[in-house]
Coordinates of C-alpha atoms in Angstrom, one line a residue:
Chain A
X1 CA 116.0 -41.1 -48.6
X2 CA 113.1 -41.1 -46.1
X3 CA 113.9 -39.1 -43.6
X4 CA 111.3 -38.4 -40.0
X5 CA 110.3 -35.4 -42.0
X6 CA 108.9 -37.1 -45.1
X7 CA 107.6 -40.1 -42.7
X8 CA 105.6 -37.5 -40.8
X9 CA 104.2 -35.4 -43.8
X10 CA 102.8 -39.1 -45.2
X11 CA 101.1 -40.0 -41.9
X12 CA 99.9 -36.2 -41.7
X13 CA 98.4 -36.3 -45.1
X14 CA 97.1 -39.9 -45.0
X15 CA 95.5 -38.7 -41.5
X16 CA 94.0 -35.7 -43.0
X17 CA 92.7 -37.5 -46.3
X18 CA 91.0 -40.3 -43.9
X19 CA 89.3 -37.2 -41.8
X20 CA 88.3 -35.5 -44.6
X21 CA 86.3 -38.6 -46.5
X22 CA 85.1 -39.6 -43.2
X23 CA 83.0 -36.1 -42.5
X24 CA 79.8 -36.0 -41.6
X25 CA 77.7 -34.6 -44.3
X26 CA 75.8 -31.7 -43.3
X27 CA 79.4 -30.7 -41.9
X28 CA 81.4 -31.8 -45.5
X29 CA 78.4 -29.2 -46.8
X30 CA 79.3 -26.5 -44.9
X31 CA 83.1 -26.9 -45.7
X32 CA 82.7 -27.5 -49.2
X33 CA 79.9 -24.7 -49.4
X34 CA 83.4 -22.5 -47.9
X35 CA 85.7 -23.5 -50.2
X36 CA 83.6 -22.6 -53.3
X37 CA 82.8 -19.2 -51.7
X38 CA 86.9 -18.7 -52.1
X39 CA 86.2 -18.4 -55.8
X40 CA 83.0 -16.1 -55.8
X41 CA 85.0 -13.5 -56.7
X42 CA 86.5 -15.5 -60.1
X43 CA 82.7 -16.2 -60.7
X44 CA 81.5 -13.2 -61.1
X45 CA 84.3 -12.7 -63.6
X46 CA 83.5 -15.3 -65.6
X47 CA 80.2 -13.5 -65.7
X48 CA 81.0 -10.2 -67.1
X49 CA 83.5 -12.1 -69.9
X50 CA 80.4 -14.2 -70.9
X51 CA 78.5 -10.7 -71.2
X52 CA 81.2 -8.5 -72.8
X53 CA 81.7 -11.3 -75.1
X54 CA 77.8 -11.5 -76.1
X55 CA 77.6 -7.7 -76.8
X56 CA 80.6 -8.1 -78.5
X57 CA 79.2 -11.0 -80.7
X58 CA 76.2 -9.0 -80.9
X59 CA 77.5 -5.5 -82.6
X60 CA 79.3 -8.1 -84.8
X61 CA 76.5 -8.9 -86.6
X62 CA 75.2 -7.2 -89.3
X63 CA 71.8 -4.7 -89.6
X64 CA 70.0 -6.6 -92.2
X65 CA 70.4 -10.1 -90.1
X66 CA 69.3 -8.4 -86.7
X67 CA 66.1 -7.4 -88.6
X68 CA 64.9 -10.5 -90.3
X69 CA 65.9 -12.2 -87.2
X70 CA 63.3 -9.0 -85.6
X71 CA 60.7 -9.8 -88.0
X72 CA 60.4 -13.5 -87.0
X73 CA 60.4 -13.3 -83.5
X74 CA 57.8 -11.1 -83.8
X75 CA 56.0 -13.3 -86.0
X76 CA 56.5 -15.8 -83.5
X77 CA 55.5 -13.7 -80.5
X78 CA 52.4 -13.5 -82.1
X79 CA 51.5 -17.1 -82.6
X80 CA 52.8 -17.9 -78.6
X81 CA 50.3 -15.2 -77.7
X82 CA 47.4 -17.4 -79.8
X83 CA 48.9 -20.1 -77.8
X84 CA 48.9 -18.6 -74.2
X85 CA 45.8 -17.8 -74.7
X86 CA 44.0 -21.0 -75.8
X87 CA 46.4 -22.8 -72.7
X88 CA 44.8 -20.3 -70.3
X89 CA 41.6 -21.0 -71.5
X90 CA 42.3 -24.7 -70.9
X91 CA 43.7 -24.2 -67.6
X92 CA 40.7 -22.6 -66.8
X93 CA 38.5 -25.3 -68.2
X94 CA 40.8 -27.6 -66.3
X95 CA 40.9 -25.7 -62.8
X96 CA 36.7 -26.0 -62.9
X97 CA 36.9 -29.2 -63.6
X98 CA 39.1 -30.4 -61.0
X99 CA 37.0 -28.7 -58.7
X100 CA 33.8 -30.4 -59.8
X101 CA 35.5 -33.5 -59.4
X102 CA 36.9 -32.5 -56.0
X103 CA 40.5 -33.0 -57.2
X104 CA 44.0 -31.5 -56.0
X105 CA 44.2 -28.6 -57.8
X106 CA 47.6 -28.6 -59.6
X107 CA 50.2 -26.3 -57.9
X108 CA 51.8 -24.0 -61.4
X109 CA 55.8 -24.0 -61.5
X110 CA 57.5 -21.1 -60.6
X111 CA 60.3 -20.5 -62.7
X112 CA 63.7 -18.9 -62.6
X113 CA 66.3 -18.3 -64.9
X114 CA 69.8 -19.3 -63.8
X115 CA 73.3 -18.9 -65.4
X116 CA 75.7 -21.9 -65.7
X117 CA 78.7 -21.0 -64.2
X118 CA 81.5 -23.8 -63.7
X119 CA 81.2 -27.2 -65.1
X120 CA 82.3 -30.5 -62.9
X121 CA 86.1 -30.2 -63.3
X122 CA 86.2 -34.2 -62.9
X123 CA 85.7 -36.1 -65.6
X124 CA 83.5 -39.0 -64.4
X125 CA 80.7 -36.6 -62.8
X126 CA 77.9 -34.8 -65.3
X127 CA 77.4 -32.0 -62.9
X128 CA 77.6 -27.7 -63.2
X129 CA 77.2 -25.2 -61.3
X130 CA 74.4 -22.3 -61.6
X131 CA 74.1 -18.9 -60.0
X132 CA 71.0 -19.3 -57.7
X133 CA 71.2 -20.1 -54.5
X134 CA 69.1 -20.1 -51.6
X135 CA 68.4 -16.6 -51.6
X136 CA 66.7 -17.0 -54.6
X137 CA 64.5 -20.1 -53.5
X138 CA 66.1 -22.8 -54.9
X139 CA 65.9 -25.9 -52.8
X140 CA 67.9 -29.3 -52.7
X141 CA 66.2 -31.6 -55.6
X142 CA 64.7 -28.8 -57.4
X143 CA 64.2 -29.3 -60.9
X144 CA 66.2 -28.2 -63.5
X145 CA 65.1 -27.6 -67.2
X146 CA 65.2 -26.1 -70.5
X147 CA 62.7 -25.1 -73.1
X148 CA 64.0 -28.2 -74.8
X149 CA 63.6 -30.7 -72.1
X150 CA 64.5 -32.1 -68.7
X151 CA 68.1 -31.0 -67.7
X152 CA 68.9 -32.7 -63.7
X153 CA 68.3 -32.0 -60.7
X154 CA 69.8 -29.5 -57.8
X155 CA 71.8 -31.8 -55.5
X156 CA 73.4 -29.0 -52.8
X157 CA 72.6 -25.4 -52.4
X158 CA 75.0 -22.0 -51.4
X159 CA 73.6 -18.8 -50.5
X160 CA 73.9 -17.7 -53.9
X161 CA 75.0 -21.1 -56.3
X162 CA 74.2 -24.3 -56.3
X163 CA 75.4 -27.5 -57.9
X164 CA 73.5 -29.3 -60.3
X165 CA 73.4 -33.0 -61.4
X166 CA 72.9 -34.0 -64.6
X167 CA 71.1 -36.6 -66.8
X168 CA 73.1 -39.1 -66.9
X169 CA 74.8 -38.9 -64.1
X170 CA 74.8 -42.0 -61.9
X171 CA 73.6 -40.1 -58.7
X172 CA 70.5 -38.6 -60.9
X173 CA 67.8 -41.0 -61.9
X174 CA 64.4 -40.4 -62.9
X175 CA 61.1 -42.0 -63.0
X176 CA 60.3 -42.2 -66.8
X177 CA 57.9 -43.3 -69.1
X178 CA 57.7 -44.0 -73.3
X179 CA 54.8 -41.6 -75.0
X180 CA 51.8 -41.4 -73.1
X181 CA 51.5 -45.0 -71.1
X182 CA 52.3 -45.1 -67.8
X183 CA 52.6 -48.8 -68.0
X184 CA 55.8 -48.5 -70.0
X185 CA 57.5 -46.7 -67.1
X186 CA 61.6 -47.4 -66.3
X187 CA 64.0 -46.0 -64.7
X188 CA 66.7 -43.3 -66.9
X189 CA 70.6 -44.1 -65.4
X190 CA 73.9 -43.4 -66.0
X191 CA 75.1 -42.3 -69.6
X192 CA 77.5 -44.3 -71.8
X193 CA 80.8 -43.0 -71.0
X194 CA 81.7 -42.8 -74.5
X195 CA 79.2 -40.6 -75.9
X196 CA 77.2 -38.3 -73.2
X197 CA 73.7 -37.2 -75.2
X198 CA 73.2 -40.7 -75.0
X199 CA 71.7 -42.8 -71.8
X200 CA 70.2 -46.0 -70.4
X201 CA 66.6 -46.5 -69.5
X202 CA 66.2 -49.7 -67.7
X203 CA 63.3 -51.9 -66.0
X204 CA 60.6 -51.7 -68.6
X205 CA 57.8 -54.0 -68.9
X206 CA 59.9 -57.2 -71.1
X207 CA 55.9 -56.8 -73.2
X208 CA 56.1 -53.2 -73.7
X209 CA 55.8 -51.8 -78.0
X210 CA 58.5 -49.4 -77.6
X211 CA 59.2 -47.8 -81.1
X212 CA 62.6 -46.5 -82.0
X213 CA 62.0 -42.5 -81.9
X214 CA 59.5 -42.5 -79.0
X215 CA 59.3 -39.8 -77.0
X216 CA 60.0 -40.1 -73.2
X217 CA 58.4 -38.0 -70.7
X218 CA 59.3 -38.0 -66.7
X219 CA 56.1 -39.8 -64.9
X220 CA 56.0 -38.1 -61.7
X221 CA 56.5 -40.9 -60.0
X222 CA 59.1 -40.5 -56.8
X223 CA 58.3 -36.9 -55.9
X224 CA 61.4 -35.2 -57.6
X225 CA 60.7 -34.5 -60.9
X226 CA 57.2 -32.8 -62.0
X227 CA 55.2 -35.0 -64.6
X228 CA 55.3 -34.2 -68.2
X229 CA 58.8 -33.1 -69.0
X230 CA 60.4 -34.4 -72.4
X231 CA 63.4 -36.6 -71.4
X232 CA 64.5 -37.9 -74.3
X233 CA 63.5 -40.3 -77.9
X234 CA 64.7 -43.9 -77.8
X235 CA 66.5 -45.2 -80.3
X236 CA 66.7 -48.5 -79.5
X237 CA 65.6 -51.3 -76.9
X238 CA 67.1 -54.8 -76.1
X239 CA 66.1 -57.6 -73.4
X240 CA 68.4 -58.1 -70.2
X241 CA 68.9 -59.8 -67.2
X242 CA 67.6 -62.9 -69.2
X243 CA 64.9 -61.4 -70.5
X244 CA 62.8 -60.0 -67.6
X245 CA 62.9 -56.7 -68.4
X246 CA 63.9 -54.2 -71.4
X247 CA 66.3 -51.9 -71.4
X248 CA 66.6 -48.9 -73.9
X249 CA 69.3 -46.5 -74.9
X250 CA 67.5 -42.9 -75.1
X251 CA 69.2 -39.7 -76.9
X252 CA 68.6 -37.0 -74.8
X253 CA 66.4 -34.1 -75.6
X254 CA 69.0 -31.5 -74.3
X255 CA 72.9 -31.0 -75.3
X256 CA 74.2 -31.3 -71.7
X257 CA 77.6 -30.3 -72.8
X258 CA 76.7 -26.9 -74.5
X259 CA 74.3 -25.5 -71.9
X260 CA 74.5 -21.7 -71.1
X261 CA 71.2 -21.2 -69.4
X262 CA 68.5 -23.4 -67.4
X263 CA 65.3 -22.8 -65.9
X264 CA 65.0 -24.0 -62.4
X265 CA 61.2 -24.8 -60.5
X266 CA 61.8 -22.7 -57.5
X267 CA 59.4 -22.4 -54.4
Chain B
X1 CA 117.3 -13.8 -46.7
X2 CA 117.3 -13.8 -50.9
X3 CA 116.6 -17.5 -50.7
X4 CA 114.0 -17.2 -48.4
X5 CA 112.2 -14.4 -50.3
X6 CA 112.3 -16.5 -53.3
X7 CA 111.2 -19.8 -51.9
X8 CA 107.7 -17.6 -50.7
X9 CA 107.6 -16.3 -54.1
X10 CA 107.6 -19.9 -55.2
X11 CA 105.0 -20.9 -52.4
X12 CA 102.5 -18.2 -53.2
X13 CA 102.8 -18.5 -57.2
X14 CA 102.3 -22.4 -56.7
X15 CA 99.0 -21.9 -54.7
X16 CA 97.9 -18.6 -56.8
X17 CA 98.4 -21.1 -59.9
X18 CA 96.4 -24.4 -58.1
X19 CA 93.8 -22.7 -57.7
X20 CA 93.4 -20.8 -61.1
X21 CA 94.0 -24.3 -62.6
X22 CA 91.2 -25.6 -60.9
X23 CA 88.9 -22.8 -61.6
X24 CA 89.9 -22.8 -65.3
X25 CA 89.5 -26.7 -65.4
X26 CA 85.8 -25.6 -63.9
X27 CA 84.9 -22.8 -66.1
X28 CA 86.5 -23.5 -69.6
X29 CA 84.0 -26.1 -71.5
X30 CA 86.0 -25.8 -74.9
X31 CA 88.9 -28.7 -74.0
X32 CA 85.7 -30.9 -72.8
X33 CA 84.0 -30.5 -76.0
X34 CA 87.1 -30.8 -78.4
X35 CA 89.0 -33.3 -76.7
X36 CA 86.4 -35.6 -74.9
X37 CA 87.9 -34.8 -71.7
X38 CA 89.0 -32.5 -69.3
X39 CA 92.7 -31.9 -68.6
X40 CA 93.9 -32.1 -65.0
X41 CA 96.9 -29.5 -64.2
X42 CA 97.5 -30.2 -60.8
X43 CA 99.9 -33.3 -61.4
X44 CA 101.8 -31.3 -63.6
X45 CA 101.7 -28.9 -61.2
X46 CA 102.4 -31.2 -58.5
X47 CA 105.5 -32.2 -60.4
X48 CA 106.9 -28.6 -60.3
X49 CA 106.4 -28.7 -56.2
X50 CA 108.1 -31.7 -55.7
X51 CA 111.4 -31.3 -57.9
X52 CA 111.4 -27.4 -56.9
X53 CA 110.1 -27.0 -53.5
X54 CA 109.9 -28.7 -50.1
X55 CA 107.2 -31.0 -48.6
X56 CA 105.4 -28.2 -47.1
X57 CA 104.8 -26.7 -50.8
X58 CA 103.7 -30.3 -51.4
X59 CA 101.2 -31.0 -48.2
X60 CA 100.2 -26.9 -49.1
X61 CA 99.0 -27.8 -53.0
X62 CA 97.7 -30.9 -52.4
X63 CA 95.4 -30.2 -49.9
X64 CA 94.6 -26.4 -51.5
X65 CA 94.9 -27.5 -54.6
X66 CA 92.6 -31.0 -53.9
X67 CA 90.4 -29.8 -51.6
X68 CA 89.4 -26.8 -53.8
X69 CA 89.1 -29.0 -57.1
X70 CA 86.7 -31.5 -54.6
X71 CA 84.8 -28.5 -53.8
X72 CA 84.0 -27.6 -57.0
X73 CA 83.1 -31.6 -57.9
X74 CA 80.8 -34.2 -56.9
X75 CA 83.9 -36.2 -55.7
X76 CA 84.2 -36.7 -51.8
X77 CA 86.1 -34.3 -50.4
X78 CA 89.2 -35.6 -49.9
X79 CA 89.4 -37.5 -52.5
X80 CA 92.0 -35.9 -54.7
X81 CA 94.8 -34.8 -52.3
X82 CA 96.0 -37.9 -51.0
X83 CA 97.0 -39.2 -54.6
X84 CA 98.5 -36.1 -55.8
X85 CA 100.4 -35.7 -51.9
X86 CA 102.0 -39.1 -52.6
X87 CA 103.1 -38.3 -56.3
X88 CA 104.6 -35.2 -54.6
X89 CA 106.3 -36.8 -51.8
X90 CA 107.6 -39.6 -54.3
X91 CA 109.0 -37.3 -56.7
X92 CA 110.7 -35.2 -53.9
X93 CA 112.4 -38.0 -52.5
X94 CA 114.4 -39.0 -55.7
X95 CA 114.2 -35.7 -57.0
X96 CA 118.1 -35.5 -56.5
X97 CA 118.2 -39.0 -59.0
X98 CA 116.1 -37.1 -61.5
X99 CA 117.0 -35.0 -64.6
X100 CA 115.3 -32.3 -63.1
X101 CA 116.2 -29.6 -65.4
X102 CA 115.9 -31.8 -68.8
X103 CA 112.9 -30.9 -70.7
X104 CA 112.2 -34.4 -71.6
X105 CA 112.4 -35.9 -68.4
X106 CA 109.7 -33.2 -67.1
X107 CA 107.8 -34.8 -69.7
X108 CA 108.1 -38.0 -69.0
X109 CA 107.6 -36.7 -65.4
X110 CA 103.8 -35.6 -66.5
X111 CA 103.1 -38.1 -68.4
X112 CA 103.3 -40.4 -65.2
X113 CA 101.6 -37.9 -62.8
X114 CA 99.3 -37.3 -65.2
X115 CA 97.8 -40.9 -65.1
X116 CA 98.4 -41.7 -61.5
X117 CA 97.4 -38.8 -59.9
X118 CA 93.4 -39.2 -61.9
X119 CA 93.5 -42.8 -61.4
X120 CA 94.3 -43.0 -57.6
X121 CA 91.8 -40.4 -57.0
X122 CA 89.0 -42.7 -58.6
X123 CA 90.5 -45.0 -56.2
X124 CA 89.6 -43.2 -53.2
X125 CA 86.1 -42.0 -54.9
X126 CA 85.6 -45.5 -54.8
X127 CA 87.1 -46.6 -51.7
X128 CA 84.9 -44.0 -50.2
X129 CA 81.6 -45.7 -51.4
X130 CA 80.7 -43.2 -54.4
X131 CA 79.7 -44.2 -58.1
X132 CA 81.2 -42.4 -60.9
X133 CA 80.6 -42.6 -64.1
X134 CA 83.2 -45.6 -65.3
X135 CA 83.2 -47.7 -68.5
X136 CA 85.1 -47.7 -71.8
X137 CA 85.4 -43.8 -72.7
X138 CA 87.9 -43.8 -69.2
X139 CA 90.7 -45.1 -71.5
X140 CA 90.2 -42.2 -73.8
X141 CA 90.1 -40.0 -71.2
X142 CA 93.2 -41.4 -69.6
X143 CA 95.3 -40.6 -72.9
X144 CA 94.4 -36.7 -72.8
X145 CA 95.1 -36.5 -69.0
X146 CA 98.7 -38.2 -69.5
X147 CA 99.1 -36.1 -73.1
X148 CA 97.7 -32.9 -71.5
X149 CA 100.2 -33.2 -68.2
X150 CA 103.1 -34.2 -70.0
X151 CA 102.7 -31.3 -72.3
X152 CA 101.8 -28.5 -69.4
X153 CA 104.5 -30.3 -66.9
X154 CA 107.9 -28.3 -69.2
X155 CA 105.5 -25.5 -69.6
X156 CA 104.8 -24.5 -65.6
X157 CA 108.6 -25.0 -65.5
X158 CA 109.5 -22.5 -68.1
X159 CA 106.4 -20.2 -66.8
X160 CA 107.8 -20.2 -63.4
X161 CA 111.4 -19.5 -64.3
X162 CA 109.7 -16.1 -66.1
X163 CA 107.8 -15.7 -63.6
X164 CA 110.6 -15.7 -61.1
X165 CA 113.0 -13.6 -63.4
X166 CA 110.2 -10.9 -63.7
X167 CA 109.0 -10.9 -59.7
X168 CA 111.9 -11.9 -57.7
X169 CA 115.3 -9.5 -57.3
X170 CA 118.3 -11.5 -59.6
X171 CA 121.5 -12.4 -57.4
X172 CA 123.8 -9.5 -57.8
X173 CA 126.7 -11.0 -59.7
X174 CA 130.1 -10.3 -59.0
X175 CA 132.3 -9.0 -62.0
X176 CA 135.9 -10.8 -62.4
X177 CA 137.3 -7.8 -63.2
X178 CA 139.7 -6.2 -59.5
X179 CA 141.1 -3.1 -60.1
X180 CA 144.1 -4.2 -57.7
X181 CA 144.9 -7.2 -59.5
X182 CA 144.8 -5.2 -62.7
X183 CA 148.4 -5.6 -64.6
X184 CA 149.6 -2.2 -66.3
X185 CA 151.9 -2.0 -69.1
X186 CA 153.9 1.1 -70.0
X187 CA 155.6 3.5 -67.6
X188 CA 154.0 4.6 -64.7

């Protein structure tokens, strides 16, 4: 039976919820920002199981494996060195130019490498969490990548964690474009619910060749997300909205759902 | 004074739990990548509260238990304890009418929590002027939520009864032997 009690703990909690969702942002921030510090300490735990369970994987394997896999990375050290060396060369080339030209020089991205942490426990949000904060420089928007390609981008900060949106996500969408042409440019949205690698890049040119297995690159336009960062490859396009524009479904360069590490373009 | 000592017990262990739920939701990927989806335990939880505890145990996890999960999402916070508060406050109203102590009603129980408690929370994302990711793989996602609560719903019972037997003192119980009303045979 509803008793005054039960009455009152409905109106208290229907108050509350009504308070809550009504917040101003910055102050929802600072609130949020709070409760996730409560579980700093279960953070850092997570942390040292990750480690012990990589040293734990690692004196697992055997000898012979550890030094074949030695004497390829070494191999391969070697050939990135030949590389870094003909890219400085060409950055070189390229910084002299600009300045011939009177150009902007281009402003090199400062790295840092971040831990994911905790994963959005919702199921209708692509988002994680990664352990740099502000202390470490990491500003709302940053960029977030991996060797492989564009990951998301940073959408609130802590002191020392910050919550990242993913590709794919409906609140993270980036100015794209197919190969090299900036005049195929769209936008990449949401991902299909039913299988996340896989997302929507709408509002290109109805005209535009797009071939299946293209690779898409961000463009730099709309101030987020540097120029040049692998997106994704389409695998296939279709006309909407009656034909004004195309729309095309792009796999995505990165597995979103088995990342361990990111790099994030700090100031 | 027992009673009261165990009911705090109950209190603390229900928060303690809420909030290792949510963390473990957060940090385990494994259930995401086999399963498709992530499995909510605070409805199951939720369900414990209400058929256990009072409505301050209920208003205490829902808004711990909510706000925390919110905190750790991209949903608005506030989002999630209204839903799972009204579950509670349901449940504990005809929790007298229920088969509280039968496995299979738990279950069935969980299996109900499990679905509302997710979907009215999309609700109030919604309401509230957000856009999450919605289209057909919600269905499938709804099926593990309702299959993961109604399994973990019997579960938290039985964990909190061992819980309870292991923590709390057991009422001292009174032998129905009396020496005095003993009867003797032979001579004495």
């Amino acid at each position: 039976m509803l008793t005054r009690k039960h009455f009152l703990g409905i109106v208290v909690a229907v108050v509350a919820s009504l308070v809550l969702l009504a917040l101003p942002t910055r102050l929802s921030l600072q609130v949020r920002s709070t409760l996730t510090n409560a579980f700093l300490p279960l953070f850092g735990l997570t942390r040292a199981t990750h480690t012990v369970g990589e040293q734990l994987s690692l004196k697992l394997i055997p000898r012979s494996q550890l030094e074949s896999e030695y004497v390829r990375l070494a191999r391969e050290n070697s050939q990135l060195r030949v590389q870094l060396a003909t890219a400085a060369e060409t950055a070189r080339e390229n910084r002299s130019l600009r300045a011939l030209l009177g150009w902007k020089a281009s402003t090199p991205w400062n790295l840092k490498l971040a831990q994911v942490i905790l994963r959005d426990p919702a199921n209708w949000w692509r988002a994680v969490q990664i352990n740099l904060g502000s202390r470490d420089g990491v500003r709302l928007n940053a960029t977030v990548l991996t060797p492989q390609g564009l990951v998301g981008r940073v959408a609130s900060v802590g002191f020392d964690h910050a919550q990242v949106v993913l590709l794919g996500d409906p609140s993270c969408n980036v100015s794209a474009m197919v190969g090299t042409n900036e005049r195929s440019a769209g936008i990449v949205g949401a991902a299909s619910s039913l299988d996340s690698s896989m997302v929507e890049m709408t509002y290109l040119p109805r005209h535009a060749d797009i071939p299946a297995g293209a690779p898409v690159h961000t463009s730099g336009l709309g101030g987020v997300f540097p120029k040049g960062i692998l997106v994704g490859h389409v695998v296939d396009t279709q006309p909407v909205e009656y034909g004004l524009h195309l729309a095309a479904r792009l796999r995505l360069s990165v597995n979103l759902s088995a990342l361990e590490e990111v790099w994030v373009i700090v100031q | 004074m027992g009673d009261r000592s165990i009911n705090a017990f109950r209190i603390s262990a229900v928060i303690l739990l809420a909030l290792t739920f949510v963390f473990l939701q957060a940090a385990l990927g494994w259930p995401r990548q086999w399963l498709g989806a992530q499995v909510d335990l605070l409805p199951p939880l939720m369900v414990f509260t209400a058929l256990r505890l009072g409505l301050g145990s209920i208003l205490g996890l829902a808004f711990i238990g909510g706000l925390s999960l919110d905190a750790l999402s991209l949903n608005p916070l506030g989002a999630t304890p209204l839903p799972l508060c009204l579950i509670g406050l349901g449940l504990h109203l005809k929790r007298d009418q229920l088969l509280r102590d039968e496995v299979f009603a738990q279950t069935l129980l969980g299996l109900a929590a499990g679905a509302v408690a997710p979907l009215g929370t999309l609700l109030m994302i919604l309401t509230a002027g957000a856009s999450p990711l919605l289209g057909p793989g919600i269905l499938w996602d709804l099926v593990v939520w309702m299959a993961g609560s109604a399994v973990a719903t019997p579960l938290i019972f039985q964990l909190m009864r061992i819980l309870e037997k292991a923590l709390t003192y057991q009422p001292h119980s009174q032998p129905s032997f009396r020496p005095d009303r003993e009867i003797l045979r032979g001579r004495h």
